[in-house]
Amino acid sequence: MGPTLPPRGRGQIGVRTQIPAEYGGGVNTLRTAHTSALTAAELRAARALLDEAFDGDFSDQDWDHGLGGVHALVHDGTGTLLAHGSVVQRRILHNGRSLRVGYVEAVAVRPDLQRRGLGGQVMGALEQVIDGAYAFGALSASSEGEGLYLARGWAEWKGTVGALGPQGPVPLPDEDPPLLWGADLDPSYELFFDWRDGDIL
């Protein structure tokens, strides 16, 4: 039997939830908290986990993209960080509307504990935040992580994407399409993401 996911719907931020450790016994703790509520030590632990999980291919800009929103963190009984993800606010222009979107960033599980349900626990918490606070969710998936998101109900955007750059709209024909959560959008209209340093998606 797989891990129990948090209920869908509006949730509380800054809550700790005990969850059974599927492997090895004991109890893990799932915490959701805004960046401002995390200590410097917690942020260092999250960054170290991401560096390890991405084998050093996680830049300072990637880290910056994951800050300023709500984090989901899974710790074991000793307080060691096992998994992390965050959701931050972005603006997406679609069919003449500027939509407030929850963009998922910095999802990682400690390499020796991957494929044991921890990523699903993190995503369940972030999806709950998205359902309660945003028009829909979006993320850019790696080839390794795409299966997790698709299995949870995220869907690939079938239209084109662009960005609203400093000089105006910029088409992004070479970008892989984002995955969306809870979106009911017309793919005949382009998705224009807000501009940022580093990877746009």
mmCIF file with all atom_site columns, C-alpha atoms in Angstrom:
data_model
loop_
_atom_site.group_PDB
_atom_site.id
_atom_site.type_symbol
_atom_site.label_atom_id
_atom_site.label_alt_id
_atom_site.label_comp_id
_atom_site.label_asym_id
_atom_site.label_entity_id
_atom_site.label_seq_id
_atom_site.pdbx_PDB_ins_code
_atom_site.Cartn_x
_atom_site.Cartn_y
_atom_site.Cartn_z
_atom_site.occupancy
_atom_site.B_iso_or_equiv
_atom_site.pdbx_formal_charge
_atom_site.auth_seq_id
_atom_site.auth_comp_id
_atom_site.auth_asym_id
_atom_site.auth_atom_id
_atom_site.pdbx_PDB_model_num
ATOM 1   C CA . MET A 1 1   ? 0.000  0.000  0.000   1.00 0.00 ? 1   MET A CA 1
ATOM 2   C CA . GLY A 1 2   ? 1.382  3.414  -0.981  1.00 0.00 ? 2   GLY A CA 1
ATOM 3   C CA . PRO A 1 3   ? 1.795  6.441  1.269   1.00 0.00 ? 3   PRO A CA 1
ATOM 4   C CA . THR A 1 4   ? -1.276 8.388  2.315   1.00 0.00 ? 4   THR A CA 1
ATOM 5   C CA . LEU A 1 5   ? -1.433 11.707 0.488   1.00 0.00 ? 5   LEU A CA 1
ATOM 6   C CA . PRO A 1 6   ? -2.639 14.918 2.102   1.00 0.00 ? 6   PRO A CA 1
ATOM 7   C CA . PRO A 1 7   ? -6.300 15.719 1.358   1.00 0.00 ? 7   PRO A CA 1
ATOM 8   C CA . ARG A 1 8   ? -7.034 17.891 -1.657  1.00 0.00 ? 8   ARG A CA 1
ATOM 9   C CA . GLY A 1 9   ? -8.309 21.346 -0.932  1.00 0.00 ? 9   GLY A CA 1
ATOM 10  C CA . ARG A 1 10  ? -7.363 24.393 1.146   1.00 0.00 ? 10  ARG A CA 1
ATOM 11  C CA . GLY A 1 11  ? -4.649 23.604 3.677   1.00 0.00 ? 11  GLY A CA 1
ATOM 12  C CA . GLN A 1 12  ? -2.756 25.324 6.450   1.00 0.00 ? 12  GLN A CA 1
ATOM 13  C CA . ILE A 1 13  ? 0.797  26.578 6.053   1.00 0.00 ? 13  ILE A CA 1
ATOM 14  C CA . GLY A 1 14  ? 3.411  25.928 8.699   1.00 0.00 ? 14  GLY A CA 1
ATOM 15  C CA . VAL A 1 15  ? 1.948  22.580 9.737   1.00 0.00 ? 15  VAL A CA 1
ATOM 16  C CA . ARG A 1 16  ? 3.888  19.450 10.669  1.00 0.00 ? 16  ARG A CA 1
ATOM 17  C CA . THR A 1 17  ? 2.302  16.108 9.810   1.00 0.00 ? 17  THR A CA 1
ATOM 18  C CA . GLN A 1 18  ? 3.630  12.745 10.903  1.00 0.00 ? 18  GLN A CA 1
ATOM 19  C CA . ILE A 1 19  ? 3.685  10.153 8.143   1.00 0.00 ? 19  ILE A CA 1
ATOM 20  C CA . PRO A 1 20  ? 4.681  6.479  8.324   1.00 0.00 ? 20  PRO A CA 1
ATOM 21  C CA . ALA A 1 21  ? 8.107  5.740  6.891   1.00 0.00 ? 21  ALA A CA 1
ATOM 22  C CA . GLU A 1 22  ? 7.327  3.170  4.226   1.00 0.00 ? 22  GLU A CA 1
ATOM 23  C CA . TYR A 1 23  ? 10.816 1.683  4.398   1.00 0.00 ? 23  TYR A CA 1
ATOM 24  C CA . GLY A 1 24  ? 12.834 1.050  7.525   1.00 0.00 ? 24  GLY A CA 1
ATOM 25  C CA . GLY A 1 25  ? 10.055 1.698  10.023  1.00 0.00 ? 25  GLY A CA 1
ATOM 26  C CA . GLY A 1 26  ? 9.790  4.804  12.157  1.00 0.00 ? 26  GLY A CA 1
ATOM 27  C CA . VAL A 1 27  ? 7.922  8.008  11.417  1.00 0.00 ? 27  VAL A CA 1
ATOM 28  C CA . ASN A 1 28  ? 8.807  10.834 9.053   1.00 0.00 ? 28  ASN A CA 1
ATOM 29  C CA . THR A 1 29  ? 7.578  14.401 9.423   1.00 0.00 ? 29  THR A CA 1
ATOM 30  C CA . LEU A 1 30  ? 6.133  16.425 6.541   1.00 0.00 ? 30  LEU A CA 1
ATOM 31  C CA . ARG A 1 31  ? 6.335  20.160 7.115   1.00 0.00 ? 31  ARG A CA 1
ATOM 32  C CA . THR A 1 32  ? 5.021  23.014 4.991   1.00 0.00 ? 32  THR A CA 1
ATOM 33  C CA . ALA A 1 33  ? 6.402  26.492 5.628   1.00 0.00 ? 33  ALA A CA 1
ATOM 34  C CA . HIS A 1 34  ? 7.065  29.752 3.820   1.00 0.00 ? 34  HIS A CA 1
ATOM 35  C CA . THR A 1 35  ? 10.670 30.616 3.026   1.00 0.00 ? 35  THR A CA 1
ATOM 36  C CA . SER A 1 36  ? 10.537 33.335 5.689   1.00 0.00 ? 36  SER A CA 1
ATOM 37  C CA . ALA A 1 37  ? 9.759  30.706 8.350   1.00 0.00 ? 37  ALA A CA 1
ATOM 38  C CA . LEU A 1 38  ? 12.767 28.497 7.552   1.00 0.00 ? 38  LEU A CA 1
ATOM 39  C CA . THR A 1 39  ? 16.007 28.880 9.455   1.00 0.00 ? 39  THR A CA 1
ATOM 40  C CA . ALA A 1 40  ? 19.343 29.429 7.739   1.00 0.00 ? 40  ALA A CA 1
ATOM 41  C CA . ALA A 1 41  ? 20.277 25.854 8.681   1.00 0.00 ? 41  ALA A CA 1
ATOM 42  C CA . GLU A 1 42  ? 17.096 24.485 7.087   1.00 0.00 ? 42  GLU A CA 1
ATOM 43  C CA . LEU A 1 43  ? 17.764 26.418 3.890   1.00 0.00 ? 43  LEU A CA 1
ATOM 44  C CA . ARG A 1 44  ? 21.355 25.169 3.790   1.00 0.00 ? 44  ARG A CA 1
ATOM 45  C CA . ALA A 1 45  ? 20.124 21.593 4.230   1.00 0.00 ? 45  ALA A CA 1
ATOM 46  C CA . ALA A 1 46  ? 17.628 22.005 1.382   1.00 0.00 ? 46  ALA A CA 1
ATOM 47  C CA . ARG A 1 47  ? 20.264 23.456 -0.923  1.00 0.00 ? 47  ARG A CA 1
ATOM 48  C CA . ALA A 1 48  ? 22.685 20.631 -0.054  1.00 0.00 ? 48  ALA A CA 1
ATOM 49  C CA . LEU A 1 49  ? 19.985 18.048 -0.788  1.00 0.00 ? 49  LEU A CA 1
ATOM 50  C CA . LEU A 1 50  ? 19.308 19.623 -4.193  1.00 0.00 ? 50  LEU A CA 1
ATOM 51  C CA . ASP A 1 51  ? 23.007 19.711 -5.048  1.00 0.00 ? 51  ASP A CA 1
ATOM 52  C CA . GLU A 1 52  ? 23.263 16.024 -4.157  1.00 0.00 ? 52  GLU A CA 1
ATOM 53  C CA . ALA A 1 53  ? 20.086 14.967 -5.961  1.00 0.00 ? 53  ALA A CA 1
ATOM 54  C CA . PHE A 1 54  ? 20.981 16.879 -9.139  1.00 0.00 ? 54  PHE A CA 1
ATOM 55  C CA . ASP A 1 55  ? 24.612 15.735 -8.996  1.00 0.00 ? 55  ASP A CA 1
ATOM 56  C CA . GLY A 1 56  ? 25.919 19.304 -8.867  1.00 0.00 ? 56  GLY A CA 1
ATOM 57  C CA . ASP A 1 57  ? 23.760 20.504 -11.776 1.00 0.00 ? 57  ASP A CA 1
ATOM 58  C CA . PHE A 1 58  ? 21.629 22.867 -9.672  1.00 0.00 ? 58  PHE A CA 1
ATOM 59  C CA . SER A 1 59  ? 22.651 26.502 -10.076 1.00 0.00 ? 59  SER A CA 1
ATOM 60  C CA . ASP A 1 60  ? 22.287 29.527 -7.818  1.00 0.00 ? 60  ASP A CA 1
ATOM 61  C CA . GLN A 1 61  ? 19.580 30.780 -10.182 1.00 0.00 ? 61  GLN A CA 1
ATOM 62  C CA . ASP A 1 62  ? 17.734 27.461 -9.878  1.00 0.00 ? 62  ASP A CA 1
ATOM 63  C CA . TRP A 1 63  ? 17.891 27.825 -6.102  1.00 0.00 ? 63  TRP A CA 1
ATOM 64  C CA . ASP A 1 64  ? 16.661 31.421 -6.257  1.00 0.00 ? 64  ASP A CA 1
ATOM 65  C CA . HIS A 1 65  ? 13.666 30.301 -8.334  1.00 0.00 ? 65  HIS A CA 1
ATOM 66  C CA . GLY A 1 66  ? 12.547 28.039 -5.486  1.00 0.00 ? 66  GLY A CA 1
ATOM 67  C CA . LEU A 1 67  ? 12.553 30.745 -2.811  1.00 0.00 ? 67  LEU A CA 1
ATOM 68  C CA . GLY A 1 68  ? 9.834  33.150 -1.725  1.00 0.00 ? 68  GLY A CA 1
ATOM 69  C CA . GLY A 1 69  ? 6.975  30.654 -1.635  1.00 0.00 ? 69  GLY A CA 1
ATOM 70  C CA . VAL A 1 70  ? 5.871  27.616 0.356   1.00 0.00 ? 70  VAL A CA 1
ATOM 71  C CA . HIS A 1 71  ? 8.244  24.707 0.932   1.00 0.00 ? 71  HIS A CA 1
ATOM 72  C CA . ALA A 1 72  ? 7.364  21.082 1.653   1.00 0.00 ? 72  ALA A CA 1
ATOM 73  C CA . LEU A 1 73  ? 10.044 19.232 3.591   1.00 0.00 ? 73  LEU A CA 1
ATOM 74  C CA . VAL A 1 74  ? 10.167 15.608 4.718   1.00 0.00 ? 74  VAL A CA 1
ATOM 75  C CA . HIS A 1 75  ? 12.459 14.807 7.659   1.00 0.00 ? 75  HIS A CA 1
ATOM 76  C CA . ASP A 1 76  ? 13.139 11.477 9.302   1.00 0.00 ? 76  ASP A CA 1
ATOM 77  C CA . GLY A 1 77  ? 12.963 10.903 13.050  1.00 0.00 ? 77  GLY A CA 1
ATOM 78  C CA . THR A 1 78  ? 16.481 12.247 13.561  1.00 0.00 ? 78  THR A CA 1
ATOM 79  C CA . GLY A 1 79  ? 15.698 15.512 11.759  1.00 0.00 ? 79  GLY A CA 1
ATOM 80  C CA . THR A 1 80  ? 17.596 14.633 8.577   1.00 0.00 ? 80  THR A CA 1
ATOM 81  C CA . LEU A 1 81  ? 16.062 16.166 5.452   1.00 0.00 ? 81  LEU A CA 1
ATOM 82  C CA . LEU A 1 82  ? 14.939 13.450 3.027   1.00 0.00 ? 82  LEU A CA 1
ATOM 83  C CA . ALA A 1 83  ? 12.909 15.352 0.419   1.00 0.00 ? 83  ALA A CA 1
ATOM 84  C CA . HIS A 1 84  ? 12.060 18.916 -0.559  1.00 0.00 ? 84  HIS A CA 1
ATOM 85  C CA . GLY A 1 85  ? 9.975  20.929 -2.985  1.00 0.00 ? 85  GLY A CA 1
ATOM 86  C CA . SER A 1 86  ? 8.514  24.411 -3.177  1.00 0.00 ? 86  SER A CA 1
ATOM 87  C CA . VAL A 1 87  ? 5.761  26.301 -4.934  1.00 0.00 ? 87  VAL A CA 1
ATOM 88  C CA . VAL A 1 88  ? 6.172  29.978 -5.826  1.00 0.00 ? 88  VAL A CA 1
ATOM 89  C CA . GLN A 1 89  ? 3.873  32.508 -7.429  1.00 0.00 ? 89  GLN A CA 1
ATOM 90  C CA . ARG A 1 90  ? 4.285  33.358 -11.092 1.00 0.00 ? 90  ARG A CA 1
ATOM 91  C CA . ARG A 1 91  ? 2.144  35.305 -13.551 1.00 0.00 ? 91  ARG A CA 1
ATOM 92  C CA . ILE A 1 92  ? 1.080  33.713 -16.808 1.00 0.00 ? 92  ILE A CA 1
ATOM 93  C CA . LEU A 1 93  ? -0.729 35.617 -19.559 1.00 0.00 ? 93  LEU A CA 1
ATOM 94  C CA . HIS A 1 94  ? -3.286 33.541 -21.462 1.00 0.00 ? 94  HIS A CA 1
ATOM 95  C CA . ASN A 1 95  ? -6.031 34.708 -23.779 1.00 0.00 ? 95  ASN A CA 1
ATOM 96  C CA . GLY A 1 96  ? -5.917 38.263 -22.471 1.00 0.00 ? 96  GLY A CA 1
ATOM 97  C CA . ARG A 1 97  ? -5.885 37.306 -18.787 1.00 0.00 ? 97  ARG A CA 1
ATOM 98  C CA . SER A 1 98  ? -3.053 37.547 -16.253 1.00 0.00 ? 98  SER A CA 1
ATOM 99  C CA . LEU A 1 99  ? -3.314 34.454 -14.073 1.00 0.00 ? 99  LEU A CA 1
ATOM 100 C CA . ARG A 1 100 ? -1.736 33.844 -10.648 1.00 0.00 ? 100 ARG A CA 1
ATOM 101 C CA . VAL A 1 101 ? -0.065 30.458 -10.960 1.00 0.00 ? 101 VAL A CA 1
ATOM 102 C CA . GLY A 1 102 ? 1.643  28.185 -8.437  1.00 0.00 ? 102 GLY A CA 1
ATOM 103 C CA . TYR A 1 103 ? 4.919  27.138 -10.048 1.00 0.00 ? 103 TYR A CA 1
ATOM 104 C CA . VAL A 1 104 ? 6.615  24.079 -8.572  1.00 0.00 ? 104 VAL A CA 1
ATOM 105 C CA . GLU A 1 105 ? 10.380 24.273 -8.135  1.00 0.00 ? 105 GLU A CA 1
ATOM 106 C CA . ALA A 1 106 ? 13.301 22.485 -6.488  1.00 0.00 ? 106 ALA A CA 1
ATOM 107 C CA . VAL A 1 107 ? 11.730 19.055 -6.046  1.00 0.00 ? 107 VAL A CA 1
ATOM 108 C CA . ALA A 1 108 ? 14.307 16.512 -4.918  1.00 0.00 ? 108 ALA A CA 1
ATOM 109 C CA . VAL A 1 109 ? 14.624 13.313 -2.892  1.00 0.00 ? 109 VAL A CA 1
ATOM 110 C CA . ARG A 1 110 ? 17.827 12.047 -1.336  1.00 0.00 ? 110 ARG A CA 1
ATOM 111 C CA . PRO A 1 111 ? 19.349 9.756  -3.988  1.00 0.00 ? 111 PRO A CA 1
ATOM 112 C CA . ASP A 1 112 ? 19.437 6.629  -1.824  1.00 0.00 ? 112 ASP A CA 1
ATOM 113 C CA . LEU A 1 113 ? 15.735 7.022  -0.966  1.00 0.00 ? 113 LEU A CA 1
ATOM 114 C CA . GLN A 1 114 ? 14.253 7.746  -4.383  1.00 0.00 ? 114 GLN A CA 1
ATOM 115 C CA . ARG A 1 115 ? 11.198 5.808  -5.663  1.00 0.00 ? 115 ARG A CA 1
ATOM 116 C CA . ARG A 1 116 ? 9.933  5.187  -2.138  1.00 0.00 ? 116 ARG A CA 1
ATOM 117 C CA . GLY A 1 117 ? 6.994  7.592  -2.074  1.00 0.00 ? 117 GLY A CA 1
ATOM 118 C CA . LEU A 1 118 ? 8.771  10.639 -0.660  1.00 0.00 ? 118 LEU A CA 1
ATOM 119 C CA . GLY A 1 119 ? 8.419  12.650 -3.860  1.00 0.00 ? 119 GLY A CA 1
ATOM 120 C CA . GLY A 1 120 ? 4.708  11.904 -3.873  1.00 0.00 ? 120 GLY A CA 1
ATOM 121 C CA . GLN A 1 121 ? 4.394  13.149 -0.289  1.00 0.00 ? 121 GLN A CA 1
ATOM 122 C CA . VAL A 1 122 ? 6.105  16.410 -1.218  1.00 0.00 ? 122 VAL A CA 1
ATOM 123 C CA . MET A 1 123 ? 3.931  16.845 -4.297  1.00 0.00 ? 123 MET A CA 1
ATOM 124 C CA . GLY A 1 124 ? 0.752  16.101 -2.369  1.00 0.00 ? 124 GLY A CA 1
ATOM 125 C CA . ALA A 1 125 ? 1.537  18.960 -0.001  1.00 0.00 ? 125 ALA A CA 1
ATOM 126 C CA . LEU A 1 126 ? 2.404  21.362 -2.826  1.00 0.00 ? 126 LEU A CA 1
ATOM 127 C CA . GLU A 1 127 ? -0.719 20.436 -4.793  1.00 0.00 ? 127 GLU A CA 1
ATOM 128 C CA . GLN A 1 128 ? -2.780 21.238 -1.716  1.00 0.00 ? 128 GLN A CA 1
ATOM 129 C CA . VAL A 1 129 ? -1.218 24.713 -1.616  1.00 0.00 ? 129 VAL A CA 1
ATOM 130 C CA . ILE A 1 130 ? -1.905 25.195 -5.332  1.00 0.00 ? 130 ILE A CA 1
ATOM 131 C CA . ASP A 1 131 ? -5.545 24.137 -4.955  1.00 0.00 ? 131 ASP A CA 1
ATOM 132 C CA . GLY A 1 132 ? -6.075 26.636 -2.149  1.00 0.00 ? 132 GLY A CA 1
ATOM 133 C CA . ALA A 1 133 ? -4.163 29.644 -3.452  1.00 0.00 ? 133 ALA A CA 1
ATOM 134 C CA . TYR A 1 134 ? -3.712 29.654 -7.238  1.00 0.00 ? 134 TYR A CA 1
ATOM 135 C CA . ALA A 1 135 ? -5.637 29.492 -10.496 1.00 0.00 ? 135 ALA A CA 1
ATOM 136 C CA . PHE A 1 136 ? -3.670 26.372 -11.436 1.00 0.00 ? 136 PHE A CA 1
ATOM 137 C CA . GLY A 1 137 ? -0.234 24.811 -11.092 1.00 0.00 ? 137 GLY A CA 1
ATOM 138 C CA . ALA A 1 138 ? 2.662  24.533 -13.533 1.00 0.00 ? 138 ALA A CA 1
ATOM 139 C CA . LEU A 1 139 ? 6.130  23.014 -13.576 1.00 0.00 ? 139 LEU A CA 1
ATOM 140 C CA . SER A 1 140 ? 8.966  22.046 -15.869 1.00 0.00 ? 140 SER A CA 1
ATOM 141 C CA . ALA A 1 141 ? 9.747  18.355 -15.479 1.00 0.00 ? 141 ALA A CA 1
ATOM 142 C CA . SER A 1 142 ? 13.023 16.552 -16.004 1.00 0.00 ? 142 SER A CA 1
ATOM 143 C CA . SER A 1 143 ? 12.849 13.337 -17.991 1.00 0.00 ? 143 SER A CA 1
ATOM 144 C CA . GLU A 1 144 ? 13.505 11.423 -14.757 1.00 0.00 ? 144 GLU A CA 1
ATOM 145 C CA . GLY A 1 145 ? 10.733 13.146 -12.808 1.00 0.00 ? 145 GLY A CA 1
ATOM 146 C CA . GLU A 1 146 ? 8.045  13.378 -15.484 1.00 0.00 ? 146 GLU A CA 1
ATOM 147 C CA . GLY A 1 147 ? 6.528  10.001 -14.653 1.00 0.00 ? 147 GLY A CA 1
ATOM 148 C CA . LEU A 1 148 ? 5.831  11.022 -11.055 1.00 0.00 ? 148 LEU A CA 1
ATOM 149 C CA . TYR A 1 149 ? 3.896  14.105 -12.117 1.00 0.00 ? 149 TYR A CA 1
ATOM 150 C CA . LEU A 1 150 ? 1.925  12.463 -14.922 1.00 0.00 ? 150 LEU A CA 1
ATOM 151 C CA . ALA A 1 151 ? 0.904  9.630  -12.587 1.00 0.00 ? 151 ALA A CA 1
ATOM 152 C CA . ARG A 1 152 ? -0.483 12.199 -10.154 1.00 0.00 ? 152 ARG A CA 1
ATOM 153 C CA . GLY A 1 153 ? -2.686 13.891 -12.776 1.00 0.00 ? 153 GLY A CA 1
ATOM 154 C CA . TRP A 1 154 ? -0.438 16.636 -14.115 1.00 0.00 ? 154 TRP A CA 1
ATOM 155 C CA . ALA A 1 155 ? -0.994 17.094 -17.855 1.00 0.00 ? 155 ALA A CA 1
ATOM 156 C CA . GLU A 1 156 ? 1.309  18.268 -20.624 1.00 0.00 ? 156 GLU A CA 1
ATOM 157 C CA . TRP A 1 157 ? 0.401  21.645 -22.146 1.00 0.00 ? 157 TRP A CA 1
ATOM 158 C CA . LYS A 1 158 ? -0.560 21.089 -25.793 1.00 0.00 ? 158 LYS A CA 1
ATOM 159 C CA . GLY A 1 159 ? -0.159 24.666 -26.957 1.00 0.00 ? 159 GLY A CA 1
ATOM 160 C CA . THR A 1 160 ? 2.841  26.930 -27.458 1.00 0.00 ? 160 THR A CA 1
ATOM 161 C CA . VAL A 1 161 ? 4.738  28.915 -24.828 1.00 0.00 ? 161 VAL A CA 1
ATOM 162 C CA . GLY A 1 162 ? 6.507  32.232 -24.665 1.00 0.00 ? 162 GLY A CA 1
ATOM 163 C CA . ALA A 1 163 ? 7.721  34.790 -22.150 1.00 0.00 ? 163 ALA A CA 1
ATOM 164 C CA . LEU A 1 164 ? 7.083  38.461 -21.541 1.00 0.00 ? 164 LEU A CA 1
ATOM 165 C CA . GLY A 1 165 ? 10.660 39.721 -21.779 1.00 0.00 ? 165 GLY A CA 1
ATOM 166 C CA . PRO A 1 166 ? 12.082 43.198 -21.107 1.00 0.00 ? 166 PRO A CA 1
ATOM 167 C CA . GLN A 1 167 ? 11.599 44.076 -24.789 1.00 0.00 ? 167 GLN A CA 1
ATOM 168 C CA . GLY A 1 168 ? 8.191  42.407 -25.148 1.00 0.00 ? 168 GLY A CA 1
ATOM 169 C CA . PRO A 1 169 ? 6.890  38.914 -25.976 1.00 0.00 ? 169 PRO A CA 1
ATOM 170 C CA . VAL A 1 170 ? 9.538  36.265 -26.696 1.00 0.00 ? 170 VAL A CA 1
ATOM 171 C CA . PRO A 1 171 ? 8.544  32.930 -28.294 1.00 0.00 ? 171 PRO A CA 1
ATOM 172 C CA . LEU A 1 172 ? 10.106 29.818 -26.747 1.00 0.00 ? 172 LEU A CA 1
ATOM 173 C CA . PRO A 1 173 ? 9.747  27.193 -29.491 1.00 0.00 ? 173 PRO A CA 1
ATOM 174 C CA . ASP A 1 174 ? 12.611 25.045 -28.191 1.00 0.00 ? 174 ASP A CA 1
ATOM 175 C CA . GLU A 1 175 ? 11.300 24.718 -24.635 1.00 0.00 ? 175 GLU A CA 1
ATOM 176 C CA . ASP A 1 176 ? 9.721  21.450 -23.545 1.00 0.00 ? 176 ASP A CA 1
ATOM 177 C CA . PRO A 1 177 ? 6.029  22.060 -22.794 1.00 0.00 ? 177 PRO A CA 1
ATOM 178 C CA . PRO A 1 178 ? 5.254  22.604 -19.115 1.00 0.00 ? 178 PRO A CA 1
ATOM 179 C CA . LEU A 1 179 ? 3.055  20.282 -17.106 1.00 0.00 ? 179 LEU A CA 1
ATOM 180 C CA . LEU A 1 180 ? -0.112 21.821 -15.664 1.00 0.00 ? 180 LEU A CA 1
ATOM 181 C CA . TRP A 1 181 ? -2.257 21.002 -12.643 1.00 0.00 ? 181 TRP A CA 1
ATOM 182 C CA . GLY A 1 182 ? -5.947 21.881 -12.463 1.00 0.00 ? 182 GLY A CA 1
ATOM 183 C CA . ALA A 1 183 ? -5.843 24.032 -15.594 1.00 0.00 ? 183 ALA A CA 1
ATOM 184 C CA . ASP A 1 184 ? -8.732 24.485 -18.027 1.00 0.00 ? 184 ASP A CA 1
ATOM 185 C CA . LEU A 1 185 ? -7.099 26.491 -20.802 1.00 0.00 ? 185 LEU A CA 1
ATOM 186 C CA . ASP A 1 186 ? -7.547 26.790 -24.548 1.00 0.00 ? 186 ASP A CA 1
ATOM 187 C CA . PRO A 1 187 ? -4.340 25.525 -26.228 1.00 0.00 ? 187 PRO A CA 1
ATOM 188 C CA . SER A 1 188 ? -5.042 27.660 -29.284 1.00 0.00 ? 188 SER A CA 1
ATOM 189 C CA . TYR A 1 189 ? -3.824 30.622 -27.177 1.00 0.00 ? 189 TYR A CA 1
ATOM 190 C CA . GLU A 1 190 ? -0.168 30.833 -26.167 1.00 0.00 ? 190 GLU A CA 1
ATOM 191 C CA . LEU A 1 191 ? 0.995  30.743 -22.559 1.00 0.00 ? 191 LEU A CA 1
ATOM 192 C CA . PHE A 1 192 ? 3.253  33.718 -21.814 1.00 0.00 ? 192 PHE A CA 1
ATOM 193 C CA . PHE A 1 193 ? 5.326  33.272 -18.643 1.00 0.00 ? 193 PHE A CA 1
ATOM 194 C CA . ASP A 1 194 ? 6.772  36.140 -16.631 1.00 0.00 ? 194 ASP A CA 1
ATOM 195 C CA . TRP A 1 195 ? 10.444 36.892 -17.245 1.00 0.00 ? 195 TRP A CA 1
ATOM 196 C CA . ARG A 1 196 ? 13.211 35.819 -14.871 1.00 0.00 ? 196 ARG A CA 1
ATOM 197 C CA . ASP A 1 197 ? 16.969 35.261 -14.879 1.00 0.00 ? 197 ASP A CA 1
ATOM 198 C CA . GLY A 1 198 ? 18.125 31.754 -15.743 1.00 0.00 ? 198 GLY A CA 1
ATOM 199 C CA . ASP A 1 199 ? 15.710 29.195 -17.125 1.00 0.00 ? 199 ASP A CA 1
ATOM 200 C CA . ILE A 1 200 ? 12.341 30.756 -17.968 1.00 0.00 ? 200 ILE A CA 1
ATOM 201 C CA . LEU A 1 201 ? 10.551 27.438 -17.425 1.00 0.00 ? 201 LEU A CA 1
#
